[in-house]
Amino acid sequence: DNGNKFCEIRCLDGQRTYSGYYRNIDNIIRDIEPLSERPNMQIYFVLNTIKADCYDRQQQERMVEKPKNTTTDNDIEGRNFILLDFDPERPSGVGSTDAQFNESYIVAKKVYNFLIEQGISSIIVCKSGNGIHLEIPIKLANTTENTQLVERFLKAIAMLFNTEAVHVDTKV
């Protein structure tokens, strides 16, 4: 850790939003462990490099309920990953069934194999709350041109692999 690396953890339960900026892993665990035991709690972290000044917000090394500010696109200094998010089609606010999750897995596996065939080999596979994430490590500055490049990539993957049951999120 060079002192500039930190992440934002955001927790949502449908009623409340919590946010914290952390450099210390022990503080992350301390603060999200009790929140993770609450019903319907979803825990996210920002994958990209956040501008250093954001660390000085009220939620430095602690979780704050209803924070004044959280990380926005303008707060991102650089992109560390392209996130491919495969979620099954279902009503908003409804969790996926085992069958729907498996559909997401099948589509994500097809995309994973396609990316490997294209020479992209260091893909991280994660289970999300309702589907699968593929995270492709990158190093891109947060510029308009790079944002458009990532958007075009996500739309191309969606065009090639979306099914009636599973869509690639092109807005992440």
mmCIF file of C-alpha atoms in Angstrom:
data_model
loop_
_atom_site.group_PDB
_atom_site.id
_atom_site.type_symbol
_atom_site.label_atom_id
_atom_site.label_comp_id
_atom_site.label_asym_id
_atom_site.label_seq_id
_atom_site.Cartn_x
_atom_site.Cartn_y
_atom_site.Cartn_z
ATOM 1 C CA ASP A 1 0.000 0.000 0.000
ATOM 2 C CA ASN A 2 1.471 3.313 -1.086
ATOM 3 C CA GLY A 3 -0.955 5.361 1.014
ATOM 4 C CA ASN A 4 -3.066 6.363 -1.988
ATOM 5 C CA LYS A 5 -4.839 3.052 -2.490
ATOM 6 C CA PHE A 6 -8.263 2.755 -0.938
ATOM 7 C CA CYS A 7 -11.716 1.536 -1.828
ATOM 8 C CA GLU A 8 -15.279 2.459 -1.134
ATOM 9 C CA ILE A 9 -17.537 -0.193 0.342
ATOM 10 C CA ARG A 10 -21.243 0.463 -0.131
ATOM 11 C CA CYS A 11 -23.987 -1.504 1.613
ATOM 12 C CA LEU A 12 -27.659 -1.319 0.618
ATOM 13 C CA ASP A 13 -30.680 -3.047 2.096
ATOM 14 C CA GLY A 14 -33.427 -1.389 0.066
ATOM 15 C CA GLN A 15 -34.115 1.182 2.783
ATOM 16 C CA ARG A 16 -30.737 2.474 3.889
ATOM 17 C CA THR A 17 -27.400 3.155 2.238
ATOM 18 C CA TYR A 18 -24.093 2.855 4.074
ATOM 19 C CA SER A 19 -20.713 3.888 2.707
ATOM 20 C CA GLY A 20 -17.127 3.770 3.913
ATOM 21 C CA TYR A 21 -13.725 4.591 2.431
ATOM 22 C CA TYR A 22 -11.028 2.189 3.584
ATOM 23 C CA ARG A 23 -7.316 1.533 3.399
ATOM 24 C CA ASN A 24 -7.326 -0.879 6.335
ATOM 25 C CA ILE A 25 -8.746 -4.372 5.706
ATOM 26 C CA ASP A 26 -9.357 -4.928 9.426
ATOM 27 C CA ASN A 27 -11.623 -1.875 9.503
ATOM 28 C CA ILE A 28 -13.542 -3.155 6.477
ATOM 29 C CA ILE A 29 -14.179 -6.478 8.184
ATOM 30 C CA ARG A 30 -15.091 -4.773 11.469
ATOM 31 C CA ASP A 31 -17.690 -2.598 9.764
ATOM 32 C CA ILE A 32 -19.264 -4.890 7.178
ATOM 33 C CA GLU A 33 -19.475 -8.036 9.302
ATOM 34 C CA PRO A 34 -22.444 -6.795 11.379
ATOM 35 C CA LEU A 35 -24.120 -5.315 8.293
ATOM 36 C CA SER A 36 -23.724 -8.563 6.342
ATOM 37 C CA GLU A 37 -25.923 -10.368 8.862
ATOM 38 C CA ARG A 38 -28.913 -8.088 8.177
ATOM 39 C CA PRO A 39 -31.671 -9.350 5.867
ATOM 40 C CA ASN A 40 -31.478 -8.213 2.231
ATOM 41 C CA MET A 41 -28.120 -6.476 2.696
ATOM 42 C CA GLN A 42 -26.141 -6.137 -0.519
ATOM 43 C CA ILE A 43 -22.452 -5.265 -0.243
ATOM 44 C CA TYR A 44 -20.530 -3.649 -3.097
ATOM 45 C CA PHE A 45 -17.077 -2.223 -3.530
ATOM 46 C CA VAL A 46 -15.768 0.193 -6.135
ATOM 47 C CA LEU A 47 -13.428 -1.671 -8.474
ATOM 48 C CA ASN A 48 -11.693 1.371 -9.920
ATOM 49 C CA THR A 49 -9.106 3.834 -8.631
ATOM 50 C CA ILE A 50 -10.836 6.639 -6.735
ATOM 51 C CA LYS A 51 -9.388 10.160 -6.649
ATOM 52 C CA ALA A 52 -7.281 10.624 -3.504
ATOM 53 C CA ASP A 53 -9.307 13.577 -2.171
ATOM 54 C CA CYS A 54 -12.392 11.375 -1.756
ATOM 55 C CA TYR A 55 -10.697 9.521 1.105
ATOM 56 C CA ASP A 56 -11.120 12.651 3.237
ATOM 57 C CA ARG A 57 -14.921 12.379 3.193
ATOM 58 C CA GLN A 58 -16.884 11.819 6.406
ATOM 59 C CA GLN A 59 -16.797 8.036 5.985
ATOM 60 C CA GLN A 60 -13.001 7.665 6.221
ATOM 61 C CA GLU A 61 -12.257 4.251 7.791
ATOM 62 C CA ARG A 62 -15.849 3.906 9.009
ATOM 63 C CA MET A 63 -19.271 3.033 7.666
ATOM 64 C CA VAL A 64 -21.687 5.987 7.561
ATOM 65 C CA GLU A 65 -25.443 5.628 7.160
ATOM 66 C CA LYS A 66 -26.916 8.047 4.597
ATOM 67 C CA PRO A 67 -23.558 9.581 3.618
ATOM 68 C CA LYS A 68 -23.516 13.045 2.070
ATOM 69 C CA ASN A 69 -21.345 11.812 -0.813
ATOM 70 C CA THR A 70 -20.416 8.508 -2.396
ATOM 71 C CA THR A 71 -18.179 7.749 -5.358
ATOM 72 C CA THR A 72 -19.511 8.956 -8.715
ATOM 73 C CA ASP A 73 -18.102 8.548 -12.228
ATOM 74 C CA ASN A 74 -16.383 11.929 -11.832
ATOM 75 C CA ASP A 75 -14.526 10.618 -8.756
ATOM 76 C CA ILE A 76 -12.868 7.800 -10.704
ATOM 77 C CA GLU A 77 -9.242 8.403 -11.641
ATOM 78 C CA GLY A 78 -8.627 5.178 -13.535
ATOM 79 C CA ARG A 79 -10.289 1.942 -14.521
ATOM 80 C CA ASN A 80 -8.837 -1.242 -13.065
ATOM 81 C CA PHE A 81 -11.427 -3.694 -14.390
ATOM 82 C CA ILE A 82 -14.061 -4.158 -17.016
ATOM 83 C CA LEU A 83 -17.045 -5.700 -15.242
ATOM 84 C CA LEU A 84 -19.228 -8.123 -17.154
ATOM 85 C CA ASP A 85 -22.385 -8.607 -15.085
ATOM 86 C CA PHE A 86 -24.663 -11.508 -16.058
ATOM 87 C CA ASP A 87 -28.044 -11.349 -14.361
ATOM 88 C CA PRO A 88 -31.170 -13.304 -15.175
ATOM 89 C CA GLU A 89 -34.273 -11.465 -16.294
ATOM 90 C CA ARG A 90 -36.695 -11.137 -13.388
ATOM 91 C CA PRO A 91 -38.792 -8.452 -11.684
ATOM 92 C CA SER A 92 -36.849 -5.698 -9.913
ATOM 93 C CA GLY A 93 -36.189 -6.470 -6.250
ATOM 94 C CA VAL A 94 -36.663 -10.224 -6.693
ATOM 95 C CA GLY A 95 -33.748 -12.605 -6.177
ATOM 96 C CA SER A 96 -32.850 -15.186 -8.780
ATOM 97 C CA THR A 97 -33.944 -18.787 -8.480
ATOM 98 C CA ASP A 98 -31.387 -21.597 -8.689
ATOM 99 C CA ALA A 99 -32.491 -22.245 -12.287
ATOM 100 C CA GLN A 100 -32.097 -18.556 -13.199
ATOM 101 C CA PHE A 101 -28.673 -18.440 -11.563
ATOM 102 C CA ASN A 102 -27.638 -21.503 -13.568
ATOM 103 C CA GLU A 103 -28.756 -19.749 -16.775
ATOM 104 C CA SER A 104 -26.483 -16.837 -15.850
ATOM 105 C CA TYR A 105 -23.633 -19.261 -15.250
ATOM 106 C CA ILE A 106 -24.101 -20.862 -18.681
ATOM 107 C CA VAL A 107 -23.998 -17.496 -20.489
ATOM 108 C CA ALA A 108 -21.022 -16.272 -18.419
ATOM 109 C CA LYS A 109 -19.130 -19.495 -19.181
ATOM 110 C CA LYS A 110 -19.703 -19.001 -22.931
ATOM 111 C CA VAL A 111 -18.344 -15.447 -22.684
ATOM 112 C CA TYR A 112 -15.423 -16.609 -20.534
ATOM 113 C CA ASN A 113 -14.463 -19.229 -23.125
ATOM 114 C CA PHE A 114 -14.829 -16.669 -25.934
ATOM 115 C CA LEU A 115 -12.554 -14.201 -24.128
ATOM 116 C CA ILE A 116 -9.945 -16.922 -23.490
ATOM 117 C CA GLU A 117 -10.040 -17.750 -27.223
ATOM 118 C CA GLN A 118 -9.395 -14.054 -27.951
ATOM 119 C CA GLY A 119 -6.272 -14.091 -25.754
ATOM 120 C CA ILE A 120 -7.732 -12.507 -22.609
ATOM 121 C CA SER A 121 -6.530 -14.908 -19.925
ATOM 122 C CA SER A 122 -6.543 -13.266 -16.505
ATOM 123 C CA ILE A 123 -10.314 -13.138 -15.979
ATOM 124 C CA ILE A 124 -11.671 -13.138 -12.441
ATOM 125 C CA VAL A 125 -14.934 -15.059 -11.950
ATOM 126 C CA CYS A 126 -17.246 -14.070 -9.089
ATOM 127 C CA LYS A 127 -20.691 -15.015 -7.911
ATOM 128 C CA SER A 128 -22.830 -11.911 -7.541
ATOM 129 C CA GLY A 129 -26.034 -11.744 -5.565
ATOM 130 C CA ASN A 130 -28.124 -13.057 -8.467
ATOM 131 C CA GLY A 131 -25.746 -14.106 -11.205
ATOM 132 C CA ILE A 132 -22.126 -14.122 -12.298
ATOM 133 C CA HIS A 133 -19.483 -11.417 -12.712
ATOM 134 C CA LEU A 134 -16.477 -11.660 -14.976
ATOM 135 C CA GLU A 135 -13.841 -9.049 -14.169
ATOM 136 C CA ILE A 136 -11.154 -8.312 -16.732
ATOM 137 C CA PRO A 137 -8.112 -6.513 -15.299
ATOM 138 C CA ILE A 138 -7.162 -3.376 -17.257
ATOM 139 C CA LYS A 139 -5.283 -0.127 -16.724
ATOM 140 C CA LEU A 140 -7.111 2.780 -18.379
ATOM 141 C CA ALA A 141 -7.354 6.427 -17.461
ATOM 142 C CA ASN A 142 -10.903 7.659 -16.868
ATOM 143 C CA THR A 143 -11.332 9.590 -20.105
ATOM 144 C CA THR A 144 -14.321 10.046 -22.391
ATOM 145 C CA GLU A 145 -12.604 7.990 -25.080
ATOM 146 C CA ASN A 146 -11.878 5.096 -22.707
ATOM 147 C CA THR A 147 -15.417 5.205 -21.311
ATOM 148 C CA GLN A 148 -16.764 4.931 -24.859
ATOM 149 C CA LEU A 149 -14.362 2.065 -25.570
ATOM 150 C CA VAL A 150 -15.617 0.114 -22.532
ATOM 151 C CA GLU A 151 -19.252 0.883 -23.430
ATOM 152 C CA ARG A 152 -18.718 -0.425 -26.983
ATOM 153 C CA PHE A 153 -17.042 -3.561 -25.620
ATOM 154 C CA LEU A 154 -19.957 -4.249 -23.229
ATOM 155 C CA LYS A 155 -22.513 -3.674 -26.005
ATOM 156 C CA ALA A 156 -20.625 -6.013 -28.359
ATOM 157 C CA ILE A 157 -20.530 -8.776 -25.742
ATOM 158 C CA ALA A 158 -24.249 -8.227 -25.054
ATOM 159 C CA MET A 159 -25.062 -8.344 -28.767
ATOM 160 C CA LEU A 160 -23.174 -11.628 -29.156
ATOM 161 C CA PHE A 161 -24.281 -13.413 -25.981
ATOM 162 C CA ASN A 162 -27.557 -12.029 -24.566
ATOM 163 C CA THR A 163 -30.333 -14.579 -24.341
ATOM 164 C CA GLU A 164 -34.009 -14.231 -23.542
ATOM 165 C CA ALA A 165 -33.253 -15.323 -19.997
ATOM 166 C CA VAL A 166 -29.915 -13.543 -19.305
ATOM 167 C CA HIS A 167 -28.582 -10.133 -20.283
ATOM 168 C CA VAL A 168 -25.157 -8.562 -19.957
ATOM 169 C CA ASP A 169 -25.471 -5.283 -18.044
ATOM 170 C CA THR A 170 -24.191 -2.588 -20.414
ATOM 171 C CA LYS A 171 -24.585 0.243 -17.868
ATOM 172 C CA VAL A 172 -22.013 -0.813 -15.249
#
